[in-house]
PDB file of C-alpha atoms and ligand atoms in Angstrom:
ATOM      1  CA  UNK U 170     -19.356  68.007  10.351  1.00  0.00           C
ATOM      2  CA  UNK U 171     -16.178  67.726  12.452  1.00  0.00           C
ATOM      3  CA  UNK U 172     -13.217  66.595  10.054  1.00  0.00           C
ATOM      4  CA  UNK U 173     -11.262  65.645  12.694  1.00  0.00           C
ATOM      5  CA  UNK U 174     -13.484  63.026  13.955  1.00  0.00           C
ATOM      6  CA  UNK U 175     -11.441  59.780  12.575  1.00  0.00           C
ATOM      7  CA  UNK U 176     -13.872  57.770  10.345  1.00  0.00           C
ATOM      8  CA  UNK U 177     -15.076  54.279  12.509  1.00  0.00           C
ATOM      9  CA  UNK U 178     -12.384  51.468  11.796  1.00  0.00           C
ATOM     10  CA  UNK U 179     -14.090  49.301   9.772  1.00  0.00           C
ATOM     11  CA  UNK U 180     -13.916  45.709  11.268  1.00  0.00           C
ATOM     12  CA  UNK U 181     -12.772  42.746   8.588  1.00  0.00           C
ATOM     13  CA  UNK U 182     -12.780  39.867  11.206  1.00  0.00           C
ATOM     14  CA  UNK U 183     -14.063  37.098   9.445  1.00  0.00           C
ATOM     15  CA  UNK U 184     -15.918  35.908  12.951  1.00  0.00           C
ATOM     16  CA  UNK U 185     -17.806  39.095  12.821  1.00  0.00           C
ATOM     17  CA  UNK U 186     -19.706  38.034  10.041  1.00  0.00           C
ATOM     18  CA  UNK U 187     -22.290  35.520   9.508  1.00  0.00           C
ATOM     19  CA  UNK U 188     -22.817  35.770   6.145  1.00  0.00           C
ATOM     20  CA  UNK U 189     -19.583  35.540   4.315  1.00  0.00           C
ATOM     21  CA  UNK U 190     -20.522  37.624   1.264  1.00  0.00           C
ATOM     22  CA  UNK U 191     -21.002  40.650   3.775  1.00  0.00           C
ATOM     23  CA  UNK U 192     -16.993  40.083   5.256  1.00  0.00           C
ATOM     24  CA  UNK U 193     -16.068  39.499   1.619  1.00  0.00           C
ATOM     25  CA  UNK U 194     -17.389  42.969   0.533  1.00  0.00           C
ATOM     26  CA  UNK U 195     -15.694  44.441   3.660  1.00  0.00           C
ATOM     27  CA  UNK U 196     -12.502  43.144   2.240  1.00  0.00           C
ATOM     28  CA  UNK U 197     -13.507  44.745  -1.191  1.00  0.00           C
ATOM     29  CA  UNK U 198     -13.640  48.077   0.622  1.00  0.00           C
ATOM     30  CA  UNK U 199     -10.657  47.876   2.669  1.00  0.00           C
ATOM     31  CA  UNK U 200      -8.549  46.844  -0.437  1.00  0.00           C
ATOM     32  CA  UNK U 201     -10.010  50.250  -2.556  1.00  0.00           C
ATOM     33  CA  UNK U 202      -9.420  52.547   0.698  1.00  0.00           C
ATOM     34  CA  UNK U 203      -5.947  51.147   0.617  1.00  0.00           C
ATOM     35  CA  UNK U 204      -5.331  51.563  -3.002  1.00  0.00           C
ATOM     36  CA  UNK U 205      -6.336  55.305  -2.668  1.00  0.00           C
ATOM     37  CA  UNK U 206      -5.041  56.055  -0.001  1.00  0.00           C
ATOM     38  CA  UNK U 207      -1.379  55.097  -1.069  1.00  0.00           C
ATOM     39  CA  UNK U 208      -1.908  56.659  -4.863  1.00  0.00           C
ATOM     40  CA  UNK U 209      -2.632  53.031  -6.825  1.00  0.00           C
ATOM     41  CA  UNK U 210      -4.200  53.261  -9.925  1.00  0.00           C
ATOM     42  CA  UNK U 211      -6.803  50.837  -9.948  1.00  0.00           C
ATOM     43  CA  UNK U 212      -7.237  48.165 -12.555  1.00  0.00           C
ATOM     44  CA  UNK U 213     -10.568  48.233 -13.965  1.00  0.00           C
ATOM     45  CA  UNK U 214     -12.794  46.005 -11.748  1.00  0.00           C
ATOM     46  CA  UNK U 215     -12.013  48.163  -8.918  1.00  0.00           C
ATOM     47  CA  UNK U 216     -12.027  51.480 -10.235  1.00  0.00           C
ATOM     48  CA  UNK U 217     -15.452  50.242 -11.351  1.00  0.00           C
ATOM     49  CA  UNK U 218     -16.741  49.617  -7.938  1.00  0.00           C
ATOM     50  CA  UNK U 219     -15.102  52.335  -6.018  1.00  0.00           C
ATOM     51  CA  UNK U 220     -17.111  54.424  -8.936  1.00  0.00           C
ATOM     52  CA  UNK U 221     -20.688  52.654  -8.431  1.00  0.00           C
ATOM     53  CA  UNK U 222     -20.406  51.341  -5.000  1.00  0.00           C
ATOM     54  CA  UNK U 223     -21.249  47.923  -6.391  1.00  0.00           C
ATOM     55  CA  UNK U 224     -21.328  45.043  -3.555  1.00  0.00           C
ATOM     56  CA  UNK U 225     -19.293  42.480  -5.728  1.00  0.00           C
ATOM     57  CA  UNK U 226     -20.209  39.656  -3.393  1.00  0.00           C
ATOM     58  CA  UNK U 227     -23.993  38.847  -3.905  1.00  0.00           C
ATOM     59  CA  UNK U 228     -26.437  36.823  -2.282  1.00  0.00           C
ATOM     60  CA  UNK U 229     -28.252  34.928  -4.835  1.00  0.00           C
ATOM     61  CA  UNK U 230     -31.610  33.902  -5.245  1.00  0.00           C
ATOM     62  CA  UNK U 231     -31.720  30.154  -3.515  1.00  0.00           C
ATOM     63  CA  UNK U 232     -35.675  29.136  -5.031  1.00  0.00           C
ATOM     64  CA  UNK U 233     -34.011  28.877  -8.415  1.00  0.00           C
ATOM     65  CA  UNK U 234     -30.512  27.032  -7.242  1.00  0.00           C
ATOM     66  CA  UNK U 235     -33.296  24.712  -5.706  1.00  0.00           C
ATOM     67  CA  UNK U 236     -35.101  24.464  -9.133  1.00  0.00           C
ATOM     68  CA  UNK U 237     -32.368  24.135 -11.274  1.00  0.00           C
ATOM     69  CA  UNK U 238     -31.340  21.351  -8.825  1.00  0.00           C
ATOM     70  CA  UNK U 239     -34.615  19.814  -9.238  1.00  0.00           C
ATOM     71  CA  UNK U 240     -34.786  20.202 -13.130  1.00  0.00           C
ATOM     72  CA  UNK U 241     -31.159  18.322 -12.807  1.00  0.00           C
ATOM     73  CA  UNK U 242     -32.622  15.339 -10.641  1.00  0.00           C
ATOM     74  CA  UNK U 243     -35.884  15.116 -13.410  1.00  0.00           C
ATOM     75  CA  UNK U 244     -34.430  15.657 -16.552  1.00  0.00           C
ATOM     76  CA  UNK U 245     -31.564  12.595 -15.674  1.00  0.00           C
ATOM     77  CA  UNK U 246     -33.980  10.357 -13.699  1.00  0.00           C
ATOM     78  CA  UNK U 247     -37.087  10.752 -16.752  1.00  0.00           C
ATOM     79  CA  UNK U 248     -34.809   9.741 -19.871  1.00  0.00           C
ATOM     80  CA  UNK U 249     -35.610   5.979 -21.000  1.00  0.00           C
ATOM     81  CA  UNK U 250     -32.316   6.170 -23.010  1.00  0.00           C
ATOM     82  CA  UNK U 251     -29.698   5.358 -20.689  1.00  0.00           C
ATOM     83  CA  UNK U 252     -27.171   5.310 -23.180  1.00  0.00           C
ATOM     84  CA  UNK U 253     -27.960   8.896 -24.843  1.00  0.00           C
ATOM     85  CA  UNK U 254     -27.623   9.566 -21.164  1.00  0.00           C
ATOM     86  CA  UNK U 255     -24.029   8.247 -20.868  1.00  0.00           C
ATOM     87  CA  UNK U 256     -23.450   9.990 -24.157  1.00  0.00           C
ATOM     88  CA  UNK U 257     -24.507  13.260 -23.515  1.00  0.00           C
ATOM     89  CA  UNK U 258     -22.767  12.783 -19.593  1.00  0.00           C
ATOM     90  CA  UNK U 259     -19.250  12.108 -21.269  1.00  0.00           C
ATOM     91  CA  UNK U 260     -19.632  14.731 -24.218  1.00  0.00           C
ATOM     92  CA  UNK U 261     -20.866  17.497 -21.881  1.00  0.00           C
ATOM     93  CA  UNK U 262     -17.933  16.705 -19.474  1.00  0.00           C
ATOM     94  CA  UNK U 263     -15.284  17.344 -22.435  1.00  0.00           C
ATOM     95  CA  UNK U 264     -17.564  20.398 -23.753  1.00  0.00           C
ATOM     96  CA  UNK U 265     -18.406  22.148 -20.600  1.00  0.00           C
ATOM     97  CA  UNK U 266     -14.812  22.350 -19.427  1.00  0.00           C
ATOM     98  CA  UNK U 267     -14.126  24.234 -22.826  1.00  0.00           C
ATOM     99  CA  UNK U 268     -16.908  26.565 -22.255  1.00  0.00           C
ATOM    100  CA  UNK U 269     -16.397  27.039 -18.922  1.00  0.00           C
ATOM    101  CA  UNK U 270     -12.759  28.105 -20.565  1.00  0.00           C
ATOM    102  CA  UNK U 271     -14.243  30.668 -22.889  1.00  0.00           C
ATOM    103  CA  UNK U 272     -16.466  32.139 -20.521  1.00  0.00           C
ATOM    104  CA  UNK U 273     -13.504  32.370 -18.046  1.00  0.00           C
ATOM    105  CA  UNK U 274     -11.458  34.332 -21.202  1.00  0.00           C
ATOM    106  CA  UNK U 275     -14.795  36.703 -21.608  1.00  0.00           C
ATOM    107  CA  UNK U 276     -15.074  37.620 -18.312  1.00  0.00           C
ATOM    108  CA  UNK U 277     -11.058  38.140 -16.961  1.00  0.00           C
ATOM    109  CA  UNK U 278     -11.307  41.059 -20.111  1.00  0.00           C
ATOM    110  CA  UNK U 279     -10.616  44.515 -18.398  1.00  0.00           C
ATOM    111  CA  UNK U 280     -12.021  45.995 -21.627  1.00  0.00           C
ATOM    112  CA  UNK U 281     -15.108  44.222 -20.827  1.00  0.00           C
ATOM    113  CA  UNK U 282     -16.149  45.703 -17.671  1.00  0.00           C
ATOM    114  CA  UNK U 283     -17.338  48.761 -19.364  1.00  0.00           C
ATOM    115  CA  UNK U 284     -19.862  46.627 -21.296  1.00  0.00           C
ATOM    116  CA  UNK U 285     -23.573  46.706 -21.215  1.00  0.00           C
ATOM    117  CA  UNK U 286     -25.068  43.088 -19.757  1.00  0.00           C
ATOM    118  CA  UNK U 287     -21.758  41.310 -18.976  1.00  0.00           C
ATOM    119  CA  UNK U 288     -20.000  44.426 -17.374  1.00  0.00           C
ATOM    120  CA  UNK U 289     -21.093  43.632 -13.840  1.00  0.00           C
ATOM    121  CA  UNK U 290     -20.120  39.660 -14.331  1.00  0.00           C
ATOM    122  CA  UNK U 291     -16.740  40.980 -15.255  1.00  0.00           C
ATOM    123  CA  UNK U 292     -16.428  42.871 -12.501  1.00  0.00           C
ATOM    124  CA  UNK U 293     -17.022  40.047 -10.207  1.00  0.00           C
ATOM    125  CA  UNK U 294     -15.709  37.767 -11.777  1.00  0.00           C
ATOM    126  CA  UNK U 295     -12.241  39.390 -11.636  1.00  0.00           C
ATOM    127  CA  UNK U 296     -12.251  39.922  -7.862  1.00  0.00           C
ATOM    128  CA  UNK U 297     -11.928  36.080  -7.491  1.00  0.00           C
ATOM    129  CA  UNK U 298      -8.002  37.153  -8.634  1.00  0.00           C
ATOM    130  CA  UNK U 299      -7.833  39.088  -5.489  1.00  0.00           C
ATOM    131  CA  UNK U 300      -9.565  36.707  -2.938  1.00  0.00           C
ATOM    132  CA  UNK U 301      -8.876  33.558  -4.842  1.00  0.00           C
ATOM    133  CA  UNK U 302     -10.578  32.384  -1.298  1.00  0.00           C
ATOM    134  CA  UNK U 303     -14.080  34.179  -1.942  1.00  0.00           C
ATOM    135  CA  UNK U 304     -15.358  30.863  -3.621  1.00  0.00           C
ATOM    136  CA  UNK U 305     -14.362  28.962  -0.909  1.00  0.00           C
ATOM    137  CA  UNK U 306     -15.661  30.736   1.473  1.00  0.00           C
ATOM    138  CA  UNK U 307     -19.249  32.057   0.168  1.00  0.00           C
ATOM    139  CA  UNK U 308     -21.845  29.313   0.551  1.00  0.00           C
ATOM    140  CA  UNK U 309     -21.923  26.415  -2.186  1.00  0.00           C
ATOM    141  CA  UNK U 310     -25.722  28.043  -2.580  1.00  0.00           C
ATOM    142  CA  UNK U 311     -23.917  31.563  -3.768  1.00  0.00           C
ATOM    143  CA  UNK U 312     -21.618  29.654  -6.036  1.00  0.00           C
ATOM    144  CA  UNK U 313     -23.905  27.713  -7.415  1.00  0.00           C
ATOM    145  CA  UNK U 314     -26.331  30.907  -7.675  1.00  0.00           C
ATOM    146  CA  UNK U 315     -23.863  32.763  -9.522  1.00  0.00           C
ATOM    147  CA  UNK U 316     -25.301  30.586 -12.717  1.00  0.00           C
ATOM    148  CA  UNK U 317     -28.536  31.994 -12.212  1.00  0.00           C
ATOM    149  CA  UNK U 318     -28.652  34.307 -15.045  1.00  0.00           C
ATOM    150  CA  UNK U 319     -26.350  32.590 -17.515  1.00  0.00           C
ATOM    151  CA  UNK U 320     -28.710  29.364 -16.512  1.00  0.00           C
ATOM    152  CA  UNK U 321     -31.976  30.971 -16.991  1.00  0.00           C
ATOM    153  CA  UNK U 322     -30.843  32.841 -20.393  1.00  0.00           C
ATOM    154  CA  UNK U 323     -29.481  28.900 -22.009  1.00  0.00           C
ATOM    155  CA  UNK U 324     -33.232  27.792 -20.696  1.00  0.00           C
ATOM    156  CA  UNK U 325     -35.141  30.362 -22.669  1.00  0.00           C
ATOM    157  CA  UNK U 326     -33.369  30.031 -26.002  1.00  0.00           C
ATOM    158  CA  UNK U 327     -33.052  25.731 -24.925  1.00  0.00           C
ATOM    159  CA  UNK U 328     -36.599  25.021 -24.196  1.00  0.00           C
ATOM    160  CA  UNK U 329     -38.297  28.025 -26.305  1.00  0.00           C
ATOM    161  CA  UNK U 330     -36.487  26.455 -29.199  1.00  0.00           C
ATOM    162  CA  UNK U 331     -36.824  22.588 -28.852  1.00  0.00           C
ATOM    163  CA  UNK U 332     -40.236  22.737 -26.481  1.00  0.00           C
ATOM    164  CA  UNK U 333     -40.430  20.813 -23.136  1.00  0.00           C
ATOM    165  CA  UNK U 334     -39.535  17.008 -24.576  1.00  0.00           C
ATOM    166  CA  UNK U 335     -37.695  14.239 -23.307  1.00  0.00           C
ATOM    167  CA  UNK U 336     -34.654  14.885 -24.781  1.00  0.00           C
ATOM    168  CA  UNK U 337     -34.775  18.808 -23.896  1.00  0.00           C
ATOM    169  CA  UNK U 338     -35.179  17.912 -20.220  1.00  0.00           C
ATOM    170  CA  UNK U 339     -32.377  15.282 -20.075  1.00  0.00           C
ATOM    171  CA  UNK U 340     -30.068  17.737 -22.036  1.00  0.00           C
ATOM    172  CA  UNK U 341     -30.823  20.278 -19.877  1.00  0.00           C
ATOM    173  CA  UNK U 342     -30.452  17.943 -16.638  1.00  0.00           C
ATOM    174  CA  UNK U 343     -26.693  16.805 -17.498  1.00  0.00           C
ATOM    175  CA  UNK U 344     -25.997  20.572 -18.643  1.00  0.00           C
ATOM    176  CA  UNK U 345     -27.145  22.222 -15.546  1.00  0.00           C
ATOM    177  CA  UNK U 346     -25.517  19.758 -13.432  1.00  0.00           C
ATOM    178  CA  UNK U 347     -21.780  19.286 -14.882  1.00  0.00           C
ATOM    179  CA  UNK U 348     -22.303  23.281 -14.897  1.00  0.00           C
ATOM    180  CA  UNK U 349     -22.920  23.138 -10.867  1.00  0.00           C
ATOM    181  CA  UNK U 350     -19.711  20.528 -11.036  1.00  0.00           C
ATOM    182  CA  UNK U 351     -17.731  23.382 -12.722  1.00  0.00           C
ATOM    183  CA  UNK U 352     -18.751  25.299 -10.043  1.00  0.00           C
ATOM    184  CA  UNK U 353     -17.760  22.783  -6.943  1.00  0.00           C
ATOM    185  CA  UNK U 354     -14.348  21.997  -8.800  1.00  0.00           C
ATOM    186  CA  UNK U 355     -13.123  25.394  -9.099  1.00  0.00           C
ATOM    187  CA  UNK U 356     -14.226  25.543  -5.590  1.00  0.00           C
ATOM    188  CA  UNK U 357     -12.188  22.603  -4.550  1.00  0.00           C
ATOM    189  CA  UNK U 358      -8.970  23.692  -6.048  1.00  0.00           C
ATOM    190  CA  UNK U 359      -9.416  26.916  -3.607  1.00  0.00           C
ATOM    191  CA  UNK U 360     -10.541  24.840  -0.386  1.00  0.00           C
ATOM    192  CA  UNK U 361      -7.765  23.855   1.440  1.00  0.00           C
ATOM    193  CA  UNK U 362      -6.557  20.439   1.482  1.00  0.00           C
ATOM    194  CA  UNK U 363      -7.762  19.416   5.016  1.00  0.00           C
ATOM    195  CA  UNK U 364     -11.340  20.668   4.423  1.00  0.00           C
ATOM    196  CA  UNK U 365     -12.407  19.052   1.375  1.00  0.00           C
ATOM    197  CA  UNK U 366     -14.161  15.766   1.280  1.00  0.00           C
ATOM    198  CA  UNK U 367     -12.562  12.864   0.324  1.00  0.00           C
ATOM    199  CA  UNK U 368     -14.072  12.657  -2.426  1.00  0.00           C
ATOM    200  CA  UNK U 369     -13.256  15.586  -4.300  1.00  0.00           C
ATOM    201  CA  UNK U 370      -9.601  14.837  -4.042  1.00  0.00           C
ATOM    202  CA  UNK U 371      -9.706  11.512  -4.584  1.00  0.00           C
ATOM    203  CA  UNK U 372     -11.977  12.677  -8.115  1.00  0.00           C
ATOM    204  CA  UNK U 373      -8.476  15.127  -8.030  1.00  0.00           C
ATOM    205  CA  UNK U 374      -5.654  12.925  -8.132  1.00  0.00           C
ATOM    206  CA  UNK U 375      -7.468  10.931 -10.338  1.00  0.00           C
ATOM    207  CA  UNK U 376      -7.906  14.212 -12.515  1.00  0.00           C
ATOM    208  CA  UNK U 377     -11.540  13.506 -13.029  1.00  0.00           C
ATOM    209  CA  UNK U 378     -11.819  17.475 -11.180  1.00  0.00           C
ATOM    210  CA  UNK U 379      -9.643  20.423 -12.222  1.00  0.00           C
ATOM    211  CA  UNK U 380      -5.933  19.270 -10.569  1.00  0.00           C
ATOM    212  CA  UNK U 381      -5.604  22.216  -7.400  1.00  0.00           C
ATOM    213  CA  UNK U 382      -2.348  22.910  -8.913  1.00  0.00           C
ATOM    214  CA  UNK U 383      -3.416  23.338 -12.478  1.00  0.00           C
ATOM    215  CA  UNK U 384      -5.451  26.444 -11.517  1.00  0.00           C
ATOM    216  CA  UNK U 385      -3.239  27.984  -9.250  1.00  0.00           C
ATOM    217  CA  UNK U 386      -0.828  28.480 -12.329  1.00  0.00           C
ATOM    218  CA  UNK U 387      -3.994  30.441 -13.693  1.00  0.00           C
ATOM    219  CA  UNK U 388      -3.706  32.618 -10.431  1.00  0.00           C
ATOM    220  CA  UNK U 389       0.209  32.929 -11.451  1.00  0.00           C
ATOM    221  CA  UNK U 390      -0.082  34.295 -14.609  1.00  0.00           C
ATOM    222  CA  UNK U 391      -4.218  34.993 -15.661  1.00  0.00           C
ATOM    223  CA  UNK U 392      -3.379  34.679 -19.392  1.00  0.00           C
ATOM    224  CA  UNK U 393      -3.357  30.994 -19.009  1.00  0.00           C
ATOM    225  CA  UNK U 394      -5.043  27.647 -17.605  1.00  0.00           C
ATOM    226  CA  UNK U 395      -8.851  29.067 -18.325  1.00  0.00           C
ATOM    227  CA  UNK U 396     -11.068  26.250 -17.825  1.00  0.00           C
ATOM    228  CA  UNK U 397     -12.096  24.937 -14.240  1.00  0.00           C
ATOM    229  CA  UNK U 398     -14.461  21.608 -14.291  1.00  0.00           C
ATOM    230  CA  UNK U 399     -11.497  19.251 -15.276  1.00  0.00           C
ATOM    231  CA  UNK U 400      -8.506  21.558 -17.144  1.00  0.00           C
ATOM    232  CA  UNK U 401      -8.493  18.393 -19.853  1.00  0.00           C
ATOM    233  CA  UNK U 402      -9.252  21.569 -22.734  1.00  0.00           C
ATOM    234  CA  UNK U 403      -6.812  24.320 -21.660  1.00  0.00           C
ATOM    235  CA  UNK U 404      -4.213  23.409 -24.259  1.00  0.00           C
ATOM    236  CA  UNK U 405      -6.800  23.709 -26.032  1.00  0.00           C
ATOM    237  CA  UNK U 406      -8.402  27.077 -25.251  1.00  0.00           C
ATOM    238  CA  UNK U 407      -4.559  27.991 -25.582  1.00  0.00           C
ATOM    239  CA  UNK U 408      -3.699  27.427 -29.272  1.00  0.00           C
ATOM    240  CA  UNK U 409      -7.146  28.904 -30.061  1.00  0.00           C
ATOM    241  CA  UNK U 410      -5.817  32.318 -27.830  1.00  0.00           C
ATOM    242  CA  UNK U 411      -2.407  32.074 -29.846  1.00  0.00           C
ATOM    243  CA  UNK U 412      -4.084  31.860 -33.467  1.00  0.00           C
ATOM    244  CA  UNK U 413      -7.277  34.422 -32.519  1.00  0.00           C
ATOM    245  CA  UNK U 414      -6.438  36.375 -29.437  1.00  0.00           C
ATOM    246  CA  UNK U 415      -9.148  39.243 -30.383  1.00  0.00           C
ATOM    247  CA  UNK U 416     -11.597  39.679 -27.294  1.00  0.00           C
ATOM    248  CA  UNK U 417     -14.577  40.037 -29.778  1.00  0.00           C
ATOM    249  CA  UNK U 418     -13.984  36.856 -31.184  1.00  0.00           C
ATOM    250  CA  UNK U 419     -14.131  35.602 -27.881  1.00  0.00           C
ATOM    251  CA  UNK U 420     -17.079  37.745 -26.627  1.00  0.00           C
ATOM    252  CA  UNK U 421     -19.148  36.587 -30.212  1.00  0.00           C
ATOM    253  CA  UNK U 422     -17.868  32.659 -29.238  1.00  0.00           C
ATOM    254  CA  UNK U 423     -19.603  33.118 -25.793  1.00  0.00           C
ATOM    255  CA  UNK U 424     -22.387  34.250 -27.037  1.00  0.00           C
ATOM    256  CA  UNK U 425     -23.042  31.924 -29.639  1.00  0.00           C
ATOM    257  CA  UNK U 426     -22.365  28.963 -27.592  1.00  0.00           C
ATOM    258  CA  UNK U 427     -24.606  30.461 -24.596  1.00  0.00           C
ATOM    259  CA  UNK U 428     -27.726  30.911 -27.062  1.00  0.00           C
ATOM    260  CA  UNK U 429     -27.231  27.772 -29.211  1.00  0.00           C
ATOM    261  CA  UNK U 430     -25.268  24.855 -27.307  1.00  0.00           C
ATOM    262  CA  UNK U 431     -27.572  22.849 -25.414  1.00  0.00           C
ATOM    263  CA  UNK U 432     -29.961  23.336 -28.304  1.00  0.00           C
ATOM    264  CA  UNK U 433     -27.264  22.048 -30.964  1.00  0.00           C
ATOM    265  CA  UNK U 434     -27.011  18.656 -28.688  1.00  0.00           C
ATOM    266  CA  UNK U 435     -30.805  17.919 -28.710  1.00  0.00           C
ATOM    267  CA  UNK U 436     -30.719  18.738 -32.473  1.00  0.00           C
ATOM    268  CA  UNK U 437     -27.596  15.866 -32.811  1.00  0.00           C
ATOM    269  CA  UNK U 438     -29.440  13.279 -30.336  1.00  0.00           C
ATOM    270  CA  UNK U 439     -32.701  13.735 -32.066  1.00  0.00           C
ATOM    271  CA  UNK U 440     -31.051  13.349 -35.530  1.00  0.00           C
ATOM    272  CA  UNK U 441     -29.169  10.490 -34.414  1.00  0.00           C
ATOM    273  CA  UNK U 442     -31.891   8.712 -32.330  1.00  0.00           C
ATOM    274  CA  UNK U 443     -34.092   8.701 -34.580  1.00  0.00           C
ATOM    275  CA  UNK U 444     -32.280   7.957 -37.875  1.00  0.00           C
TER     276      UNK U 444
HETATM  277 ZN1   ZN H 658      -9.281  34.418 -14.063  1.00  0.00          ZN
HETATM  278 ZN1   ZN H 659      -9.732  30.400  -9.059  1.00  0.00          ZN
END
């Protein structure tokens, strides 16, 4: 082979592109030939996928965004409790922000990416601090996909521990959908101001969504401002980082609250419901 032959250019114009994951991994490759070729030492995520050739933008698998979405539109619209409904909506809102906090504390862990199982989430995950833009940019379908394991994992241990009832399927319903409204908020805060809808910054300024400006100070300094469907539980998330700021602890959090949390809330609203 002919070493003087210059390797092709490799063309990162977003218009070349029509699916945005493809340009987003071009931009993945273009930042580790740069890195190398001026003598950075890589953080973890990317010395991981200059070692694996991992595509860190995926296209996920839509059939199961579409079936969570239905699950979401049955479990709500089958309850005959409207006001467990409300309760559950207005719990999970508080609750999911916090996990989506402790997740967001698992995953940013360097030390993490050489895990088994959660590794490759890492990974990804922590591009999104180098293209802040990639979920703004990949369609809502990939964002929304990205849940697709985590999603799937909560349903085994949800419905495999508390059957296919009412309450299951409503719990699971307001879960998986404030989860797809974590997604779409931290979304938001990285769409810029003239392309979101209305009503996502009107839900904004009324702080009902994660405040724009609230997660950019995340992108600022990435020890802080963890949670992304409304912020309300970052102080929160904080004080528990300043008392216990052991990434095991963390890590052993997540996985408890994956396995056990939508399963803890039917336990509470059949206890309560029926007492
Ligand atoms: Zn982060
Ligand atoms: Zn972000």
């Amino acid at each position: 082979m002919n070493s003087d032959v210059a390797a092709p250019a490799i063309d990162s114009r977003k218009e070349s592109y029509a699916d945005m994951n493809d340009w987003l991994n071009v931009l993945v490759e273009k930042r580790i030939a740069k890195a190398s070729a001026e003598g950075e030492l890589l953080p973890p995520e990317m010395a991981w996928v200059a070692a694996n050739e991992h595509q860190v933008y995926q296209k996920r698998f839509k059939p199961m965004v579409l079936f969570v979405l239905a699950l979401c539109a049955y479990g709500i619209a089958q309850t005959t409790q409207p006001l467990a409904l409300a309760l559950v909506f207005v719990g999970f809102y508080f609750y999911i922000d916090f996990y989506s906090g402790v997740l967001h504390v698992v995953l940013d862990n360097p030390r993490f990416v050489k895990l088994p199982l959660i590794g490759v989430p890492c990974v990804e995950f922590q591009w999104h601090h180098t293209f802040p833009y990639d979920i703004s940019t990949r369609r809502l379908l990939d964002v929304w996909g990205d849940l697709n394991v985590l999603l799937l994992v909560k349903s085994i241990f949800l419905f495999g521990i508390c059957g296919f009832t009412t309450t299951t399927f409503m719990v699971a319903g307001v879960g998986y959908a404030l989860g797809y409204a974590n997604q779409f908020s931290h979304r938001m805060t990285h769409t810029a101001p003239g392309k979101r809808p209305k009503l996502a910054t009107w839900l904004q300024q009324r702080r009902i969504l994660l405040v724009p400006a609230i997660h950019h100070v995340h992108h600022n300094n990435h020890g802080v401002s963890f949670p992304v469907l409304n912020g309300h539980s970052r102080g929160l998330i904080q004080r528990m980082l300043g008392i216990v700021p052991n990434g095991y602890f963390w890590l052993a959090l997540f996985v408890l609250l994956t396995a056990f949390d939508l399963v803890a809330a039917v336990w509470l609203l059949e206890y309560f419901c029926t007492a």
